[in-house]
XYZ file of C-alpha atoms in Angstrom:
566
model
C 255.194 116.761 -108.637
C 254.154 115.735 -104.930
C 257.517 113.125 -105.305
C 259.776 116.214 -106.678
C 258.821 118.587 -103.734
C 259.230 115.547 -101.012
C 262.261 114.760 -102.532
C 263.395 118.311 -102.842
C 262.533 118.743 -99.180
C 264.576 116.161 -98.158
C 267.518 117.547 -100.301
C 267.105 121.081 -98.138
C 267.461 119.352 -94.923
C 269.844 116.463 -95.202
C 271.199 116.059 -91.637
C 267.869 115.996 -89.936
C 266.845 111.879 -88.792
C 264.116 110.080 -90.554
C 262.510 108.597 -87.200
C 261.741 111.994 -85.956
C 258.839 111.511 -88.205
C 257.203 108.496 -86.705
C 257.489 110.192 -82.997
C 254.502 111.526 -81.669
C 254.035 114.891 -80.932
C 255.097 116.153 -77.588
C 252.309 116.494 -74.597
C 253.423 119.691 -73.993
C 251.138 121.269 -76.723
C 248.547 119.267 -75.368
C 248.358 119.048 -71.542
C 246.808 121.685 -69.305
C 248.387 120.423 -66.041
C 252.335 121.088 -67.899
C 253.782 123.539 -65.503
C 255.008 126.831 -67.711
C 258.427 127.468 -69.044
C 260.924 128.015 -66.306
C 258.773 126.605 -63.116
C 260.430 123.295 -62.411
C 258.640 119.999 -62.034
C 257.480 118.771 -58.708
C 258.856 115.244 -57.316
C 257.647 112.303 -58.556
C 255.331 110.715 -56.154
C 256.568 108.082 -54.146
C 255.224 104.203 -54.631
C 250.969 104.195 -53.628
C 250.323 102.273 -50.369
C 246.138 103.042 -49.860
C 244.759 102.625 -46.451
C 242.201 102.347 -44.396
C 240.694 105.936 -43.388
C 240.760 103.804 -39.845
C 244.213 103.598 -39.966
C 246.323 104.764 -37.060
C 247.984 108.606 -38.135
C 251.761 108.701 -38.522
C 253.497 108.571 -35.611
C 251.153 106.745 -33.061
C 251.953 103.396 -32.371
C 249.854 100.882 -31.987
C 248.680 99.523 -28.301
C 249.730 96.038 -27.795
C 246.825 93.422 -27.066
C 246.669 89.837 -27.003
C 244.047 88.568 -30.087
C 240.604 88.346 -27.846
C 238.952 84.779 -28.752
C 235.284 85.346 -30.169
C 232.614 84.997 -27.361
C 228.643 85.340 -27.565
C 227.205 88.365 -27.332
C 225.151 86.662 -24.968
C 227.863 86.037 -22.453
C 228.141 87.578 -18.955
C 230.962 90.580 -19.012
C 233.827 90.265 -17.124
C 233.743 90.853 -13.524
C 229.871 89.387 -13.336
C 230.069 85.627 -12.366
C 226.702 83.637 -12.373
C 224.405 83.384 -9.587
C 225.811 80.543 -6.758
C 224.226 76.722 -6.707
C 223.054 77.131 -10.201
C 223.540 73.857 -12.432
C 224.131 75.753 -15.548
C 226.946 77.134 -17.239
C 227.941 80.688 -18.000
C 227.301 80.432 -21.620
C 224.103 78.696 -20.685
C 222.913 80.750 -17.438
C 221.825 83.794 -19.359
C 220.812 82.847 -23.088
C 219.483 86.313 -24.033
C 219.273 89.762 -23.262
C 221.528 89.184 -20.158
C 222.226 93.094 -18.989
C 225.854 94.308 -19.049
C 225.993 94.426 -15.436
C 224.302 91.227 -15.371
C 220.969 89.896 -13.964
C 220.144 90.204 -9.715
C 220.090 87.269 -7.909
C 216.079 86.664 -7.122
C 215.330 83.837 -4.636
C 212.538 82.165 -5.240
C 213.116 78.714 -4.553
C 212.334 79.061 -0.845
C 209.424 75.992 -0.026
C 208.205 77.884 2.669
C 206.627 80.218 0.245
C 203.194 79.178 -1.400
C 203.899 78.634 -5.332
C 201.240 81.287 -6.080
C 203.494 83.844 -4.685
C 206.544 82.808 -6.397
C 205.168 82.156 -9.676
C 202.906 85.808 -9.717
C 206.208 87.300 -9.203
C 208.116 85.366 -11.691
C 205.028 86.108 -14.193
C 205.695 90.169 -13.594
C 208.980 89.699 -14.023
C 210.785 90.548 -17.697
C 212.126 87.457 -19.390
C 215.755 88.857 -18.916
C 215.639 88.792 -15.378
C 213.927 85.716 -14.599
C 216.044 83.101 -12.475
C 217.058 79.782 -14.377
C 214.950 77.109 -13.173
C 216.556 74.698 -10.092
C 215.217 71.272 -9.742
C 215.922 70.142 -5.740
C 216.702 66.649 -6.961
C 219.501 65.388 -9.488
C 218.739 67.112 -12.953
C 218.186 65.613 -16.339
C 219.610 65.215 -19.210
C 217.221 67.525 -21.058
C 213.282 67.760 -20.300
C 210.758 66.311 -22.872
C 209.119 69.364 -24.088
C 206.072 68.298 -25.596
C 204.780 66.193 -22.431
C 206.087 69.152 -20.166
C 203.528 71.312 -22.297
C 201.017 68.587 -22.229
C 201.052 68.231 -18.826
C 200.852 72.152 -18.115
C 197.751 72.735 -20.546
C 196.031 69.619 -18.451
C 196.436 70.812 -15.175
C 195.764 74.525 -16.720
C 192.479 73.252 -18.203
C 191.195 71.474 -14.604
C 191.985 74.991 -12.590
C 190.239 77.397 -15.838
C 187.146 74.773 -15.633
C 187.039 74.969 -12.057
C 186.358 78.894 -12.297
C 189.971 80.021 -11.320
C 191.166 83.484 -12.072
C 193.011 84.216 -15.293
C 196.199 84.803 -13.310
C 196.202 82.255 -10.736
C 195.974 79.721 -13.755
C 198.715 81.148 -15.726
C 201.180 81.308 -12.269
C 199.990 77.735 -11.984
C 201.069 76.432 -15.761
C 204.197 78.924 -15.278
C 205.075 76.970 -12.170
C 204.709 73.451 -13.646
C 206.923 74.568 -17.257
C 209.616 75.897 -14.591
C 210.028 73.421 -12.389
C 210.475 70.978 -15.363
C 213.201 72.838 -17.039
C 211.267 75.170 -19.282
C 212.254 78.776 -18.006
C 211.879 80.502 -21.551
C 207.982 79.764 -21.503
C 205.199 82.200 -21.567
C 201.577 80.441 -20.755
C 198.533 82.509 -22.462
C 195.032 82.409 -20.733
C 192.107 83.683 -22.662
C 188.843 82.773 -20.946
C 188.573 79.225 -22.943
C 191.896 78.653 -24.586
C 194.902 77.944 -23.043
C 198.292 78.749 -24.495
C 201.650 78.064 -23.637
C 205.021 78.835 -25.658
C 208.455 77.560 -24.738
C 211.566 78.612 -26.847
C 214.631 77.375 -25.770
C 216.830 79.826 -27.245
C 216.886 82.699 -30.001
C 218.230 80.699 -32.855
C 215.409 77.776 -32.556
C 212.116 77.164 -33.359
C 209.199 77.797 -30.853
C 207.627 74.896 -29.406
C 203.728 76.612 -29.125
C 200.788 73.896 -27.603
C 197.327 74.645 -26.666
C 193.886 73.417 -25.369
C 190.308 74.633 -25.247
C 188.022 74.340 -22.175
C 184.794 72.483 -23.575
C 183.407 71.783 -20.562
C 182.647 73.600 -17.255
C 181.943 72.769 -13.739
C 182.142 73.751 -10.202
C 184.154 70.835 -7.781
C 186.538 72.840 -5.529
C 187.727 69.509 -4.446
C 189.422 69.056 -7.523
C 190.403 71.865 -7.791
C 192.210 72.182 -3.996
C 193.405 68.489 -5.771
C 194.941 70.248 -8.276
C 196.719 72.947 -6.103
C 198.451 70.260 -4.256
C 199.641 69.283 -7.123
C 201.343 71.827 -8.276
C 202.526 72.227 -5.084
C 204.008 68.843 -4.970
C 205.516 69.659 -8.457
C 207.399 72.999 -7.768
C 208.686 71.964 -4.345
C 209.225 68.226 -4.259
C 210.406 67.399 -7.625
C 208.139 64.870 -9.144
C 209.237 63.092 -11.983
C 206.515 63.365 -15.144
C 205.413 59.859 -14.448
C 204.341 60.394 -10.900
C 202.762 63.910 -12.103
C 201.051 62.147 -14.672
C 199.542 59.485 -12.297
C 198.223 61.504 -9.888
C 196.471 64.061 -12.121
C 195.024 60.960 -13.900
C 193.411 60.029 -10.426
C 192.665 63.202 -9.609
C 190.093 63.125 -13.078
C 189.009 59.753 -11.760
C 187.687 61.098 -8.498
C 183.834 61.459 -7.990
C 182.143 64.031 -6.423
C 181.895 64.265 -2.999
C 178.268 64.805 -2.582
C 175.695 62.669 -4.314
C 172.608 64.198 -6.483
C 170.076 64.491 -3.611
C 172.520 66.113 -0.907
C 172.965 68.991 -4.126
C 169.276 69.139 -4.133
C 168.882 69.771 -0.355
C 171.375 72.254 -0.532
C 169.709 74.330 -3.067
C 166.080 74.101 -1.370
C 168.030 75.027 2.360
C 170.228 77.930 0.430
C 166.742 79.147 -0.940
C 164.812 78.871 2.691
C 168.104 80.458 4.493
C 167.800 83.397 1.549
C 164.021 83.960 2.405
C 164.552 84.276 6.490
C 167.371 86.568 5.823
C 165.324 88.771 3.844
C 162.470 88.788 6.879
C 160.242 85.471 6.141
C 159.202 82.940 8.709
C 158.748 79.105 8.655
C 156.174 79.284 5.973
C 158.288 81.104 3.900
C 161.281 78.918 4.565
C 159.147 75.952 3.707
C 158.009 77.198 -0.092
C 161.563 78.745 -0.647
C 162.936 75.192 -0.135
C 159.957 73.411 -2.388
C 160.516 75.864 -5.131
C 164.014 75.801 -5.267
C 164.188 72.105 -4.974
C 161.799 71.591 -8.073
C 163.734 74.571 -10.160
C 166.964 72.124 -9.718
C 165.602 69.186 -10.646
C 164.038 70.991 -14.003
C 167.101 72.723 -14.493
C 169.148 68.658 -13.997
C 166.448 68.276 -16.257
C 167.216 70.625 -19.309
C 170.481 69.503 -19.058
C 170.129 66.060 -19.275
C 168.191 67.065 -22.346
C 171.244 68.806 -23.810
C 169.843 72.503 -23.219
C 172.745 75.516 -22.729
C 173.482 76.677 -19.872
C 170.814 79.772 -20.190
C 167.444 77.686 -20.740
C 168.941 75.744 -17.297
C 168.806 78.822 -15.731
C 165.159 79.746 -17.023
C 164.032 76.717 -15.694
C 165.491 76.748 -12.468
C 164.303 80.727 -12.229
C 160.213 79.854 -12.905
C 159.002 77.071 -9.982
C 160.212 79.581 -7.076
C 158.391 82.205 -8.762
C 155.509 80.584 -9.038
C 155.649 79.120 -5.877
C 155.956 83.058 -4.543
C 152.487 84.041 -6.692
C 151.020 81.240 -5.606
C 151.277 82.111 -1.878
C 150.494 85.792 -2.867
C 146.904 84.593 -4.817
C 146.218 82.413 -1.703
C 145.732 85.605 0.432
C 147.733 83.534 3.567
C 148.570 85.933 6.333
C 151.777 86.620 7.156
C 153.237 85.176 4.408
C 155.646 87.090 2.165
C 155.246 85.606 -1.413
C 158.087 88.484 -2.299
C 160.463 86.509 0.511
C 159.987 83.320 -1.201
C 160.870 84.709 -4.833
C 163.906 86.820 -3.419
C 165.143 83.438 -1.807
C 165.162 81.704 -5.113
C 166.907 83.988 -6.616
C 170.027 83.591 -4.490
C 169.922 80.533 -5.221
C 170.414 81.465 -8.904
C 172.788 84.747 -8.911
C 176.181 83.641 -10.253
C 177.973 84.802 -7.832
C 181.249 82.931 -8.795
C 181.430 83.645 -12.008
C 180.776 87.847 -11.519
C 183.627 87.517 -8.804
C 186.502 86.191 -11.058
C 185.250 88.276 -14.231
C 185.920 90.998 -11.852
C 188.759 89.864 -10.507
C 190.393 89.116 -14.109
C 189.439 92.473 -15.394
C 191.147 94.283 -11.810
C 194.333 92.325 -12.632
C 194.937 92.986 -16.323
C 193.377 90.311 -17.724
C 190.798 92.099 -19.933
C 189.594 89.862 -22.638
C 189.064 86.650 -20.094
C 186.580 89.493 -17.546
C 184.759 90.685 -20.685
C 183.897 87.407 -22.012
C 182.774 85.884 -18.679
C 181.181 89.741 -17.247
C 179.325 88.378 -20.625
C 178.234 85.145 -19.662
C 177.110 86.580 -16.518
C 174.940 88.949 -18.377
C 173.906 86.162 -20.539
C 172.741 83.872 -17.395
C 170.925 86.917 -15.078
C 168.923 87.864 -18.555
C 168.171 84.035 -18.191
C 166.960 83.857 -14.779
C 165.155 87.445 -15.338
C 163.111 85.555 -18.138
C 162.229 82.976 -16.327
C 161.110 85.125 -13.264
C 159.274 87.528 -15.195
C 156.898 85.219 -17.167
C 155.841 83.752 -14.219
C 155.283 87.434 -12.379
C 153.635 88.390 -15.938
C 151.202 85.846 -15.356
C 150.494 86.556 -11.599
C 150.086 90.566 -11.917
C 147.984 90.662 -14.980
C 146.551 87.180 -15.286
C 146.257 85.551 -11.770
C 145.145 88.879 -9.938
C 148.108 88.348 -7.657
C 148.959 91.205 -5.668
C 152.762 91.415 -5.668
C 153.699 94.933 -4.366
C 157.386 96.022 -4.791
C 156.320 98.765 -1.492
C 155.347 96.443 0.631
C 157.469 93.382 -0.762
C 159.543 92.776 2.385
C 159.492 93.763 5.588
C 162.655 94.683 7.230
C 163.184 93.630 10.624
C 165.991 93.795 12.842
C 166.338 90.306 13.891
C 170.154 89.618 14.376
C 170.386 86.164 16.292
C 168.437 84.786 13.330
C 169.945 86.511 10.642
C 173.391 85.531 11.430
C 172.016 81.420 12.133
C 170.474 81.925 8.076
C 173.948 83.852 7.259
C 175.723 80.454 8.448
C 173.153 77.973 6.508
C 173.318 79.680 3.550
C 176.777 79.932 3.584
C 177.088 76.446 4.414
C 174.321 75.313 2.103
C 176.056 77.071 -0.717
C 179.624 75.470 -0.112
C 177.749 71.982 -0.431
C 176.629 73.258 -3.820
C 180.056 73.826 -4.841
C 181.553 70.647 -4.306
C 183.878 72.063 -1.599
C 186.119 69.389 0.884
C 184.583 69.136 4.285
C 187.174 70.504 6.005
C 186.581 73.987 3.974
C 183.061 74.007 4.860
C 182.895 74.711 8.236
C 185.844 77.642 7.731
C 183.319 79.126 4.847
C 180.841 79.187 6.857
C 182.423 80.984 9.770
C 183.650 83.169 7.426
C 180.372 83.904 5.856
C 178.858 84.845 9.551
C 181.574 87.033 10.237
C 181.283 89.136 7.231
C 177.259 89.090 7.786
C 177.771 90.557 11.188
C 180.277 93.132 9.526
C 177.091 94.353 6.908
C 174.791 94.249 9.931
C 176.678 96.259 12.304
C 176.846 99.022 9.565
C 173.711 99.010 7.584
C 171.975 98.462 10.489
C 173.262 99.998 13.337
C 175.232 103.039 12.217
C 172.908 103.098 8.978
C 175.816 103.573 6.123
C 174.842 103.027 2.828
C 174.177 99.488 1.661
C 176.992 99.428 -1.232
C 180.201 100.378 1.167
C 178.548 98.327 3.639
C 178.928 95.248 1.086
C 182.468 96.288 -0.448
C 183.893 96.473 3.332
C 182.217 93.153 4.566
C 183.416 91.619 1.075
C 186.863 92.773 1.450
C 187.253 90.985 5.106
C 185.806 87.905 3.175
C 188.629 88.719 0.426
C 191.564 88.978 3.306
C 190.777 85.779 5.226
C 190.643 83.758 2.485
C 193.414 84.615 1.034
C 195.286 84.377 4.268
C 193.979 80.824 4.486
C 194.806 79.719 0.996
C 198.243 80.959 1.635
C 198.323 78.940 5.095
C 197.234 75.813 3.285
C 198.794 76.030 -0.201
C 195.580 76.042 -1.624
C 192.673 78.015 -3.674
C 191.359 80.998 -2.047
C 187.732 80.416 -3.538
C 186.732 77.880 -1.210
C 187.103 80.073 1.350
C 185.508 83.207 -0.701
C 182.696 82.303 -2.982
C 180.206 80.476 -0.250
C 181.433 83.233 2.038
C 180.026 85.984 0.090
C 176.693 84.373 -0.465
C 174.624 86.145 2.186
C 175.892 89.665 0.393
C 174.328 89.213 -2.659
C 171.998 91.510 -4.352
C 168.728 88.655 -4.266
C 166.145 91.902 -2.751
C 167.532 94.426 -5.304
C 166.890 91.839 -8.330
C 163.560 90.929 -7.740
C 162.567 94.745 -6.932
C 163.834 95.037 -10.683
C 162.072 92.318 -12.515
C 158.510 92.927 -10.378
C 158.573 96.886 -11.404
C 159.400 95.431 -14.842
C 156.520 92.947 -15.409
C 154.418 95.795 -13.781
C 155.447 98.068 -16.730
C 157.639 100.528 -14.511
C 160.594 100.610 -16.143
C 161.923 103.766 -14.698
C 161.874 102.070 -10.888
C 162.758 98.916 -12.376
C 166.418 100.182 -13.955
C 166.853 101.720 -10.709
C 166.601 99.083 -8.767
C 168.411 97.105 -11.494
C 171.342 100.008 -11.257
C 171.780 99.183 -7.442
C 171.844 95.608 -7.642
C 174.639 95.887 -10.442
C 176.577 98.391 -7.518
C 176.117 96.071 -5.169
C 177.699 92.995 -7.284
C 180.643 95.350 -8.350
C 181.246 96.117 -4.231
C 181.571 92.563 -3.746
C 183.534 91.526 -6.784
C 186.126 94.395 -5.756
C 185.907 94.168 -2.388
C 187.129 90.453 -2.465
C 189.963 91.470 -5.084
C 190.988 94.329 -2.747
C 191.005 92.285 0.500
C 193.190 89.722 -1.506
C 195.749 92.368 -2.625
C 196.175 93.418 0.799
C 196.814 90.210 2.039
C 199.798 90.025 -0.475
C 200.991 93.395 -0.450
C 201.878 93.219 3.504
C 202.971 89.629 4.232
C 206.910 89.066 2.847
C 206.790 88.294 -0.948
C 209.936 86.162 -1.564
C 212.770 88.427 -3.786
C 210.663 90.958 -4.522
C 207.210 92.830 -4.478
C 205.087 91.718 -7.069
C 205.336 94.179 -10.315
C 202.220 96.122 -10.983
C 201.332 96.996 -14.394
C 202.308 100.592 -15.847
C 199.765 103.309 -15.576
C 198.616 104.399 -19.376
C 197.330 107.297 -18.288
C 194.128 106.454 -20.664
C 196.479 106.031 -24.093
């Protein structure tokens, strides 16, 4: 039946085509987007061509330019041409963080200048705008890095055991790396270790080499060796060899005074101390014994190995006892307290409290803690020592110490200023200083005794400005002779402030201690911390005066930012 009715459908429609039903149906019946009946048909779109939404807009033509050639984002801009009587290229000049307007022309290859000057203002400088490095003589094909570094560290290591400042040592190593070739290097001191960094671009590796300090000693003759060195080095151009050779002699070199002349020193330093502080020939006489035996039991502990602090408790004990045993003997006129006190200066680290000062007062805060420590560490020393021998004598020896009646002041100024001078001088002996440095130590040491004189004593100021303003004169000239001579300004400095130190105020501490007054004691203890602090800054200050008014080649030296306590 289904084949009758197709067939009979077929028969009712025979002119209609038999493809029609293989067609598919039309997308008119299916198609939203079909406009209606009687809108017409919009154009066909013409042939795609997608573009960049960068693309210039219809219309504008395009600017005509020559194809650029690639260059290093490194590269001075146009208009900015490379400082004149450099040796390096301009893709070489700058090799990082060059400024768009390019970097100012700083001058600081002038010889005339002293190094430390240069370098300190180099150091503050940011790496961008630090000037290439100029050798004066005929330059090389490239410098060998790691005996550069090597030979930085060593001389760093001499000037750090020597009991240089933090920054003095770093301008120093800075000064060597530059004049070698290595501007891209950063030298790191941190009390014992020595650092120093050189990269010599962005894309390669860091060359990093450092040392550590083991040993310690005070010879500022090697050290003023030293600073000719690297004196030599930035402004004469010595090859690595000759560098090399002379800091190797320089090791070699012996001390200029023998055992015995350090032992006379200490025992005059001591007898100096005790006439400054009002004692006589008697006085002078034990202040010299004691502090003669404390060395040799101090050369003693060492020998033995000992640290540093058990040297310093046995130094501290044989003037002590030497001062109870004058004070059991009942000898008129005799000031057992004078004897002590003059031992004592012999003792103070003086040197060491200056340049942890110094280092903290400059930025360098880690390097003034840790030797502000070792301070602490060697005055807690020398107060043990002292106080088991005044222990004994108060409450064992019916001595008869008295911190009221423990020195007499007296205004005697021709002698004062004569023990000013031998102490000075006595203590420059002790530090291994040149002989030539002696005798301007010394004068320098008088002048700033006469300075505390004329204003504790005769206008009667307070003891503590007294010290900082004496201090700071000490602080001035000796900078203003290191900078004459190219050398170290502690030479000049450290002996010079010997006569200022706190010796009275120390041993007023330690007798109200062993006589159980502590309250008295801290005071006195409290003072004699003021007074070290008006010294320490007072020789900083007179230092930064010096260089903030004489001519600082290119530029003043940067100052750190104020944090305002963040």
């Amino acid at each position: 039946m289904v084949a009758d009715r197709q067939r009979g459908g077929d028969a009712k429609d025979p002119g209609r085509d038999p493809d029609e039903d293989r067609k598919p149906p039309s997308d008119e019946a299916h198609s939203a987007f079909t406009p209606p009946l009687g809108v017409p048909l919009p154009p066909p779109p013409e042939e795609e061509h997608p573009t960049s939404e960068f693309a210039l807009p219809e219309g504008l033509a395009p600017e005509p330019s020559e194809a650029e050639p690639e260059r290093s984002a490194f590269t001075l801009p146009e208009g900015t041409t490379a400082p004149s009587g450099s040796s390096t290229t301009q893709s070489t000049a700058y090799p990082a963080f060059t400024p768009p307007y390019g970097i100012p022309k700083v001058s600081l290859t002038k010889v005339e200048m002293p190094w430390q000057d240069r370098m300190r203002t180099m150091l503050r400088m940011p790496l961008a705008e630090r000037p290439m490095p100029e050798r004066p003589g005929k330059p090389e094909a490239g410098p060998p890095v790691p005996r550069v570094l090597d030979l930085t560290l060593r001389i760093g290591e001499l000037l750090l055991a020597g009991g240089e400042g933090a920054e003095d040592v770093e301008a120093a190593m800075f000064g060597v790396a530059h004049a070698y070739g290595l501007g891209r290097c950063e030298p790191t001191v941190t009390f014992t270790l020595l650092t120093v960094s050189y990269q010599p671009s962005l894309v390669d590796d860091p060359v990093t080499a450092n040392r550590t300090v083991r040993r310690r000693g005070t010879d500022y003759t090697r050290l003023n060796a030293v600073f000719r060195l690297v004196h030599d080095i930035t402004t004469q151009g010595l090859t690595l060899e000759e560098a090399y050779g002379r800091l190797a002699e320089i090791r070699r070199n012996r001390h200029p005074y023998p055992g015995w002349a350090l032992t006379a020193a200490s025992g005059l330093l001591a007898g100096a101390a005790s006439m400054l502080v009002g004692g006589g020939l008697v006085v002078f006489l034990a202040a010299a014994a004691g502090a003669m035996l404390g060395d040799r039991l101090a050369w003693l502990a060492a020998g033995r190995g000992l640290p540093e602090f058990y040297q310093f408790v046995a130094a501290a004990m044989p003037p002590a006892a030497m001062g109870v045993a004058l004070s059991a003997s009942h000898t008129a006129d005799v000031q057992a307290s004078a004897v002590i006190t003059g031992g004592l200066f012999a003792l103070i680290p003086g040197r060491a409290l200056v340049a942890g000062v110094q280092d903290g007062l400059t930025g360098y805060y880690i390097t003034a803690a840790a030797r502000l420590l070792e301070v602490g560490y060697l005055i807690v020393g020398i107060v043990c020592g002292v106080l088991v021998v005044l222990y004994g004598g108060v409450h064992i020896g019916g001595g008869t110490l008295s911190p009221e009646a423990a020195l007499r002041h007296q205004e005697r100024p021709v002698i004062q200023i004569i023990a000013a001078m031998l102490l000075v001088f006595a203590f420059a002996v002790l530090l291994q200083q040149e002989r030539h440095t002696v005798w301007v130590a010394t004068l320098n040491g008088g002048v700033a005794w006469v300075v505390y004189g004329a204003m504790a004593d005769t206008i009667k100021a307070d003891p503590v400005p007294a010290t900082a303003i004496a201090a700071g004169l000490v602080g001035l000239f000796g900078q203003l002779m290191a900078r004459y001579h190219h050398a170290s300004a502690l030479p000049y400095v450290t002996a010079a402030i010997g006569p200022l130190l706190p010796g009275s105020a120390v041993y007023f501490a330690l007798l109200n201690f062993a006589k159980n007054e502590l309250s008295t004691g801290i005071s006195s203890l409290t003072k004699a911390a003021a007074l070290a602090l008006a010294i320490a800054i007072g020789v900083n200050l007179g230092s930064e005066m010096s260089r903030m008014f004489l001519k600082v080649p290119g530029e003043v030296r940067r100052a750190a930012k104020r944090t305002r306590g963040f």
